[in-house]
Tab-separated table of C-alpha atoms in Angstrom:
chain	number	residue	atom	x	y	z
H	2	UNK	CA	138.145	118.106	103.632
H	3	UNK	CA	137.999	120.209	100.476
H	4	UNK	CA	139.120	123.769	100.019
H	5	UNK	CA	135.539	125.005	100.423
H	6	UNK	CA	135.094	123.474	103.859
H	7	UNK	CA	134.424	126.056	106.547
H	8	UNK	CA	131.845	128.436	107.973
H	9	UNK	CA	129.112	126.506	109.765
H	10	UNK	CA	130.199	123.256	108.093
H	11	UNK	CA	132.374	121.893	110.934
H	12	UNK	CA	129.656	122.613	113.491
H	13	UNK	CA	127.035	120.867	111.333
H	14	UNK	CA	129.225	117.794	110.957
H	15	UNK	CA	129.970	117.609	114.669
H	16	UNK	CA	126.303	117.851	115.652
H	17	UNK	CA	125.067	115.390	113.049
H	18	UNK	CA	127.683	112.733	113.783
H	19	UNK	CA	126.970	112.989	117.508
H	20	UNK	CA	123.349	112.331	116.585
H	21	UNK	CA	124.474	109.275	114.620
H	22	UNK	CA	126.326	107.892	117.635
H	23	UNK	CA	123.290	108.405	119.885
H	24	UNK	CA	121.047	106.903	117.220
H	25	UNK	CA	123.207	103.803	116.831
H	26	UNK	CA	123.507	103.280	120.587
H	27	UNK	CA	119.755	103.363	121.163
H	28	UNK	CA	118.976	101.187	118.162
H	29	UNK	CA	121.662	98.700	119.187
H	30	UNK	CA	120.313	98.492	122.744
H	31	UNK	CA	116.768	98.158	121.460
H	32	UNK	CA	117.628	95.338	119.070
H	33	UNK	CA	119.664	93.571	121.756
H	34	UNK	CA	116.723	93.820	124.155
H	35	UNK	CA	114.252	92.475	121.659
H	36	UNK	CA	116.474	89.755	120.170
H	37	UNK	CA	118.658	88.602	123.063
H	38	UNK	CA	116.577	89.443	126.136
H	39	UNK	CA	112.978	89.173	124.978
H	40	UNK	CA	113.582	86.938	121.959
H	41	UNK	CA	110.760	88.636	120.138
H	42	UNK	CA	111.769	91.192	117.507
H	43	UNK	CA	108.900	92.790	115.639
H	44	UNK	CA	108.176	94.941	112.604
H	45	UNK	CA	108.746	98.119	114.611
H	46	UNK	CA	112.290	96.995	115.401
H	47	UNK	CA	113.052	96.417	111.719
H	48	UNK	CA	111.669	99.856	110.901
H	49	UNK	CA	113.889	101.369	113.576
H	50	UNK	CA	116.920	99.677	112.012
H	51	UNK	CA	115.895	101.013	108.581
H	52	UNK	CA	115.521	104.516	110.033
H	53	UNK	CA	119.043	104.236	111.421
H	54	UNK	CA	120.456	103.359	107.987
H	55	UNK	CA	118.589	106.270	106.387
H	56	UNK	CA	119.797	108.613	109.117
H	57	UNK	CA	123.405	107.607	108.473
H	58	UNK	CA	122.935	108.165	104.723
H	59	UNK	CA	121.447	111.571	105.515
H	60	UNK	CA	124.498	112.500	107.587
H	61	UNK	CA	126.891	111.278	104.901
H	62	UNK	CA	125.223	113.453	102.243
H	63	UNK	CA	125.367	116.491	104.519
H	64	UNK	CA	129.023	115.795	105.265
H	65	UNK	CA	129.821	115.638	101.547
H	66	UNK	CA	127.929	118.890	101.024
H	67	UNK	CA	130.076	120.613	103.671
H	68	UNK	CA	133.192	119.823	101.621
H	69	UNK	CA	131.682	121.927	98.809
H	70	UNK	CA	130.756	124.841	101.033
H	71	UNK	CA	127.589	123.966	102.933
H	72	UNK	CA	127.320	126.352	105.850
H	73	UNK	CA	128.861	129.280	104.010
H	74	UNK	CA	127.619	132.227	101.966
H	75	UNK	CA	127.923	132.263	98.184
H	76	UNK	CA	130.662	134.889	98.287
H	77	UNK	CA	132.620	132.847	100.834
H	78	UNK	CA	132.551	129.790	98.583
H	79	UNK	CA	133.508	131.830	95.537
H	80	UNK	CA	132.964	128.978	93.080
H	81	UNK	CA	129.473	128.623	91.532
H	82	UNK	CA	130.070	124.985	90.554
H	83	UNK	CA	131.094	124.039	94.086
H	84	UNK	CA	128.176	126.016	95.525
H	85	UNK	CA	125.580	124.250	93.344
H	86	UNK	CA	127.217	120.890	94.063
H	87	UNK	CA	126.729	121.575	97.759
H	88	UNK	CA	123.085	122.359	97.063
H	89	UNK	CA	122.747	119.086	95.129
H	90	UNK	CA	124.068	116.943	97.977
H	91	UNK	CA	121.917	118.827	100.453
H	92	UNK	CA	118.862	118.046	98.336
H	93	UNK	CA	119.858	114.369	98.313
H	94	UNK	CA	120.287	114.515	102.084
H	95	UNK	CA	116.761	115.865	102.442
H	96	UNK	CA	115.422	112.775	100.679
H	97	UNK	CA	117.159	110.484	103.177
H	98	UNK	CA	116.203	112.777	106.074
H	99	UNK	CA	112.506	112.789	105.185
H	100	UNK	CA	112.503	109.012	104.820
H	101	UNK	CA	114.315	108.578	108.144
H	102	UNK	CA	111.795	110.750	109.996
H	103	UNK	CA	108.822	109.133	108.268
H	104	UNK	CA	110.038	105.585	108.943
H	105	UNK	CA	110.655	106.546	112.581
H	106	UNK	CA	107.055	107.750	112.947
H	107	UNK	CA	105.812	104.534	111.349
H	108	UNK	CA	107.885	102.492	113.807
H	109	UNK	CA	106.186	104.288	116.700
H	110	UNK	CA	102.761	103.586	115.209
H	111	UNK	CA	103.524	99.910	114.617
H	112	UNK	CA	104.769	99.656	118.203
H	113	UNK	CA	101.486	101.087	119.486
H	114	UNK	CA	99.575	98.499	117.458
H	115	UNK	CA	101.033	95.923	119.849
H	116	UNK	CA	99.276	97.373	122.875
H	117	UNK	CA	96.030	99.007	121.711
H	118	UNK	CA	92.851	97.389	122.959
H	119	UNK	CA	90.004	98.287	120.660
H	120	UNK	CA	89.437	98.226	116.875
H	121	UNK	CA	88.775	101.967	116.755
H	122	UNK	CA	92.212	102.597	118.226
H	123	UNK	CA	93.825	100.317	115.655
H	124	UNK	CA	91.909	102.050	112.862
H	125	UNK	CA	93.118	105.429	114.098
H	126	UNK	CA	96.741	104.276	114.137
H	127	UNK	CA	96.464	102.727	110.670
H	128	UNK	CA	94.998	105.972	109.349
H	129	UNK	CA	97.932	107.918	110.802
H	130	UNK	CA	100.361	105.415	109.319
H	131	UNK	CA	98.724	105.651	105.898
H	132	UNK	CA	98.914	109.439	105.847
H	133	UNK	CA	102.510	109.363	107.087
H	134	UNK	CA	103.608	106.932	104.379
H	135	UNK	CA	101.887	108.909	101.638
H	136	UNK	CA	103.197	112.364	102.482
H	137	UNK	CA	106.686	111.014	103.252
H	138	UNK	CA	106.996	109.354	99.854
H	139	UNK	CA	105.444	112.347	98.083
H	140	UNK	CA	107.831	114.797	99.730
H	141	UNK	CA	110.845	112.532	99.173
H	142	UNK	CA	110.159	112.448	95.441
H	143	UNK	CA	109.118	116.042	94.870
H	144	UNK	CA	112.122	117.485	96.721
H	145	UNK	CA	114.211	116.237	93.784
H	146	UNK	CA	111.829	116.585	90.842
H	147	UNK	CA	110.348	119.978	91.723
H	148	UNK	CA	111.989	121.422	88.618
H	149	UNK	CA	112.322	120.340	84.978
H	150	UNK	CA	115.023	119.425	84.183
H	151	UNK	CA	115.889	117.920	87.561
H	152	UNK	CA	119.301	119.626	87.573
H	153	UNK	CA	117.544	122.977	87.877
H	154	UNK	CA	116.432	121.949	91.371
H	155	UNK	CA	119.940	122.665	92.658
H	156	UNK	CA	121.166	124.985	89.911
H	157	UNK	CA	118.626	127.754	89.251
H	158	UNK	CA	120.816	129.276	86.531
H	159	UNK	CA	119.943	126.430	84.140
H	160	UNK	CA	117.077	126.896	81.662
H	161	UNK	CA	113.818	125.209	82.615
H	162	UNK	CA	110.822	125.596	84.883
H	163	UNK	CA	109.988	124.757	88.482
H	164	UNK	CA	106.430	123.488	88.794
H	165	UNK	CA	106.335	123.170	92.590
H	166	UNK	CA	107.115	125.381	95.566
H	167	UNK	CA	108.646	122.740	97.798
H	168	UNK	CA	108.664	125.018	100.833
H	169	UNK	CA	104.882	124.600	101.036
H	170	UNK	CA	105.235	120.826	100.786
H	171	UNK	CA	107.891	120.895	103.482
H	172	UNK	CA	105.691	122.916	105.819
H	173	UNK	CA	102.787	120.508	105.245
H	174	UNK	CA	104.930	117.452	105.891
H	175	UNK	CA	106.553	119.008	108.951
H	176	UNK	CA	103.171	119.978	110.381
H	177	UNK	CA	101.824	116.456	109.893
H	178	UNK	CA	104.841	114.903	111.569
H	179	UNK	CA	104.140	117.101	114.600
H	180	UNK	CA	100.475	116.050	114.617
H	181	UNK	CA	101.473	112.384	114.370
H	182	UNK	CA	103.919	112.754	117.263
H	183	UNK	CA	101.308	114.227	119.569
H	184	UNK	CA	98.629	111.730	118.489
H	185	UNK	CA	100.942	108.802	119.192
H	186	UNK	CA	101.907	110.385	122.516
H	187	UNK	CA	98.321	110.964	123.677
H	188	UNK	CA	96.867	107.615	122.571
H	189	UNK	CA	98.629	105.497	125.260
H	190	UNK	CA	96.796	107.412	127.985
H	191	UNK	CA	93.489	106.089	126.677
H	192	UNK	CA	94.937	102.573	126.558
H	193	UNK	CA	96.565	102.571	129.995
H	194	UNK	CA	93.967	104.473	131.993
H	195	UNK	CA	91.377	101.726	131.652
H	196	UNK	CA	93.671	99.008	132.993
H	197	UNK	CA	93.356	97.463	136.439
H	198	UNK	CA	96.498	99.102	137.839
H	199	UNK	CA	97.401	101.462	140.619
H	200	UNK	CA	97.191	105.119	139.690
H	201	UNK	CA	100.939	105.585	140.149
H	202	UNK	CA	101.687	102.641	137.860
H	203	UNK	CA	99.304	104.022	135.246
H	204	UNK	CA	101.103	107.350	135.302
H	205	UNK	CA	104.524	105.723	134.974
H	206	UNK	CA	103.505	103.474	132.095
H	207	UNK	CA	101.585	106.191	130.257
H	208	UNK	CA	104.401	108.707	130.628
H	209	UNK	CA	106.893	106.147	129.377
H	210	UNK	CA	104.807	105.579	126.262
H	211	UNK	CA	104.217	109.305	125.730
H	212	UNK	CA	107.795	110.496	125.433
H	213	UNK	CA	107.070	111.246	121.791
H	214	UNK	CA	105.946	114.723	122.848
H	215	UNK	CA	109.624	115.663	122.864
H	216	UNK	CA	109.902	114.593	119.237
H	217	UNK	CA	106.842	116.738	118.551
H	218	UNK	CA	108.533	119.763	120.100
H	219	UNK	CA	111.611	119.156	117.924
H	220	UNK	CA	109.289	118.849	114.936
H	221	UNK	CA	107.779	122.254	115.671
H	222	UNK	CA	111.214	123.869	115.754
H	223	UNK	CA	112.188	122.056	112.568
H	224	UNK	CA	109.014	123.177	110.794
H	225	UNK	CA	109.749	126.787	111.705
H	226	UNK	CA	113.294	126.338	110.374
H	227	UNK	CA	111.886	125.255	107.001
H	228	UNK	CA	111.562	128.923	106.116
H	229	UNK	CA	115.202	128.645	105.057
H	230	UNK	CA	114.105	126.689	101.970
H	231	UNK	CA	113.197	129.966	100.267
H	232	UNK	CA	116.375	131.754	101.310
H	233	UNK	CA	118.738	133.124	98.678
H	234	UNK	CA	121.750	131.816	100.612
H	235	UNK	CA	120.400	128.269	100.512
H	236	UNK	CA	123.300	126.247	101.918
H	237	UNK	CA	123.822	128.752	104.716
H	238	UNK	CA	120.279	129.549	105.798
H	239	UNK	CA	119.095	125.915	105.756
H	240	UNK	CA	121.654	124.834	108.372
H	241	UNK	CA	119.113	125.066	111.280
H	242	UNK	CA	116.687	122.912	109.279
H	243	UNK	CA	119.372	120.260	108.702
H	244	UNK	CA	120.282	120.146	112.378
H	245	UNK	CA	116.706	120.020	113.627
H	246	UNK	CA	115.813	117.343	111.073
H	247	UNK	CA	118.532	115.154	112.553
H	248	UNK	CA	117.418	116.054	116.069
H	249	UNK	CA	113.791	115.181	115.405
H	250	UNK	CA	114.746	111.835	113.913
H	251	UNK	CA	117.079	110.993	116.795
H	252	UNK	CA	114.663	112.070	119.518
H	253	UNK	CA	111.875	110.041	117.890
H	254	UNK	CA	113.986	106.893	118.069
H	255	UNK	CA	115.180	107.626	121.604
H	256	UNK	CA	111.685	108.242	122.955
H	257	UNK	CA	110.222	105.189	121.249
H	258	UNK	CA	113.063	102.956	122.470
H	259	UNK	CA	113.202	103.949	126.135
H	260	UNK	CA	110.063	101.955	127.128
H	261	UNK	CA	111.372	98.943	125.207
H	262	UNK	CA	114.682	99.043	127.098
H	263	UNK	CA	113.102	98.521	130.518
H	264	UNK	CA	113.543	94.702	130.442
H	265	UNK	CA	117.222	95.263	129.640
H	266	UNK	CA	117.493	97.477	132.705
H	267	UNK	CA	115.890	94.740	134.791
H	268	UNK	CA	118.334	92.188	133.365
H	269	UNK	CA	121.277	94.478	134.118
H	270	UNK	CA	120.043	95.521	137.556
H	271	UNK	CA	118.845	92.177	138.874
H	272	UNK	CA	120.929	89.634	137.027
H	273	UNK	CA	120.606	87.333	134.058
H	274	UNK	CA	117.237	86.012	135.209
H	275	UNK	CA	115.747	89.464	135.478
H	276	UNK	CA	114.787	88.890	139.102
H	277	UNK	CA	116.227	88.984	142.568
H	278	UNK	CA	115.693	85.377	143.564
H	279	UNK	CA	119.389	84.705	143.855
H	280	UNK	CA	119.652	87.119	146.764
H	281	UNK	CA	117.611	86.007	149.774
H	282	UNK	CA	117.743	89.485	151.262
H	283	UNK	CA	116.383	91.287	148.229
H	284	UNK	CA	112.803	91.608	147.126
H	285	UNK	CA	111.466	90.776	143.731
H	286	UNK	CA	111.183	93.589	141.252
H	287	UNK	CA	108.013	93.968	139.236
H	288	UNK	CA	108.450	95.988	136.116
H	289	UNK	CA	105.812	96.348	133.422
H	290	UNK	CA	107.162	96.042	129.941
H	291	UNK	CA	105.703	96.298	126.521
H	292	UNK	CA	105.704	93.415	124.086
H	293	UNK	CA	103.723	91.857	121.311
H	294	UNK	CA	100.810	89.455	121.421
H	295	UNK	CA	102.786	86.506	120.172
H	296	UNK	CA	101.401	84.152	122.777
H	297	UNK	CA	104.877	83.612	124.188
H	298	UNK	CA	106.275	84.973	127.397
H	299	UNK	CA	109.208	87.288	126.843
H	300	UNK	CA	112.641	86.582	128.144
H	301	UNK	CA	114.851	83.561	128.704
H	302	UNK	CA	113.209	81.596	125.926
H	303	UNK	CA	110.352	80.679	128.234
H	304	UNK	CA	107.632	78.491	126.833
H	305	UNK	CA	105.051	79.753	129.254
H	306	UNK	CA	101.863	81.222	127.895
H	307	UNK	CA	101.261	84.862	127.330
H	308	UNK	CA	100.019	85.385	130.848
H	309	UNK	CA	103.425	86.287	132.136
H	310	UNK	CA	103.411	83.894	135.073
H	311	UNK	CA	105.275	84.367	138.300
H	312	UNK	CA	107.073	81.200	139.367
H	313	UNK	CA	107.025	79.839	142.907
H	314	UNK	CA	109.568	77.088	143.484
H	315	UNK	CA	109.575	75.017	146.657
H	316	UNK	CA	112.360	72.568	147.456
H	317	UNK	CA	111.497	70.187	150.298
H	318	UNK	CA	113.257	67.096	151.647
H	319	UNK	CA	111.584	63.744	152.034
H	320	UNK	CA	108.859	63.688	154.724
H	321	UNK	CA	110.485	60.619	156.222
H	322	UNK	CA	113.514	62.669	157.239
H	323	UNK	CA	112.828	64.596	160.449
H	324	UNK	CA	115.771	66.873	159.728
H	325	UNK	CA	114.394	68.377	156.613
H	326	UNK	CA	114.864	71.676	154.875
H	327	UNK	CA	112.323	73.654	152.913
H	328	UNK	CA	113.590	76.391	150.664
H	329	UNK	CA	110.922	78.499	148.972
H	330	UNK	CA	112.079	80.706	146.150
H	331	UNK	CA	109.686	83.185	144.619
H	332	UNK	CA	110.673	84.351	141.151
H	333	UNK	CA	109.062	87.279	139.437
H	334	UNK	CA	110.397	87.115	135.904
H	335	UNK	CA	109.840	90.845	135.512
H	336	UNK	CA	109.809	90.374	131.749
H	337	UNK	CA	106.080	90.356	131.331
H	338	UNK	CA	103.702	92.710	129.639
H	339	UNK	CA	101.047	94.330	131.753
H	340	UNK	CA	99.519	95.805	128.650
H	341	UNK	CA	99.663	92.517	126.785
H	342	UNK	CA	98.056	90.583	129.604
H	343	UNK	CA	95.372	93.226	130.024
H	344	UNK	CA	94.502	93.319	126.365
H	345	UNK	CA	91.034	91.878	127.002
H	346	UNK	CA	89.252	94.196	129.406
H	347	UNK	CA	85.883	93.786	131.156
H	348	UNK	CA	83.001	94.921	129.003
H	349	UNK	CA	79.704	96.023	130.579
H	350	UNK	CA	80.685	94.618	133.913
H	351	UNK	CA	81.602	91.190	132.572
H	352	UNK	CA	84.973	89.946	133.689
H	353	UNK	CA	86.759	88.694	130.603
H	354	UNK	CA	90.512	88.618	130.935
H	355	UNK	CA	92.550	91.333	132.533
H	356	UNK	CA	95.869	91.130	134.308
H	357	UNK	CA	96.486	87.611	135.551
H	358	UNK	CA	99.153	85.943	137.683
H	359	UNK	CA	99.675	82.207	137.650
H	360	UNK	CA	101.735	80.547	140.363
H	361	UNK	CA	103.620	77.382	139.409
H	362	UNK	CA	104.865	75.169	142.229
H	363	UNK	CA	107.698	72.728	141.714
H	364	UNK	CA	108.598	70.384	144.578
H	365	UNK	CA	111.847	68.449	144.928
H	366	UNK	CA	113.344	66.513	147.832
H	367	UNK	CA	116.793	66.533	149.399
H	368	UNK	CA	118.429	65.624	152.684
H	369	UNK	CA	119.885	68.174	155.066
H	370	UNK	CA	120.793	68.508	158.686
H	371	UNK	CA	118.785	71.605	159.485
H	372	UNK	CA	115.447	73.243	158.793
H	373	UNK	CA	115.533	76.667	157.089
H	374	UNK	CA	113.054	78.720	155.202
H	375	UNK	CA	114.096	81.358	152.732
H	376	UNK	CA	111.491	83.479	151.001
H	377	UNK	CA	111.890	86.170	148.366
H	378	UNK	CA	108.802	88.128	147.644
């Protein structure tokens, strides 16, 4: 570290790099679940990966800024050139931070497009995505070019003019991010509540899809912290904003990834097949999960249709052998999408789709000396 490293700088670095570790772990688990377990990565997963890269760039810029005095007062730094260099790298970090948060919100919206039922819901999500993209790009550009020449943005002693008060832009962007978080958190309740499921299951699924409220809370705190943008001691008073920006981005990814990781939990808990059929004493585990509408059943490279069938396998010896054995194995793949299968709901009393279960029976014959029946349900 440089000679100007100190003050709140070490604390900022520690917090932000812990966020990076958490971020990478959740993104890695999410991508593994979608690619290796479900074999169905989507646009939201690619956006999550992009958000991770931007978040790492954000942390790197902040780390560089701490070597020039970020986290300290002007008098503590003692060198105007180092101080304004710290401001410059903090400004660059804000570009990456805004993009990381915006891309994270877009990933949540694209994920919800997989499960919404009606065109009006899709239109609402697309409208939110459009606004998010616009204000994210606008803020990412204006945070750098708010002054002419650009260098005056981080060095106010240079001659020139500043045509924009970026603190107002920051407050607008922060407020919208909060609105988007709560909209994306509330929308799943309208999707799930109309499904043919038990009330307890509805609550579990809806709550799992609504974890974004925590990102919204972080966004509120971050928006309040934006008041530091107008502070005279810029690199000291904006420290809370930098930390809460990283927190909001990380929490957004965590909350959007937790529902996606449920099939991985099933795979880990119940074995490579995601079920309990290998243990005759255990019962099958039914876990709703959230996928796309690709027309392909998730998990194990299955070529079944999108109905998410449960498999019933019966192994029976030849009827001519009086000492026969029948072994019935009931497999619930657990890697099926309740929301995907229920995409088409009854309209005006007409039954058109809904949650379906298809039983497939496969019979084979073998000789044995005893008659046993084993059933897993």
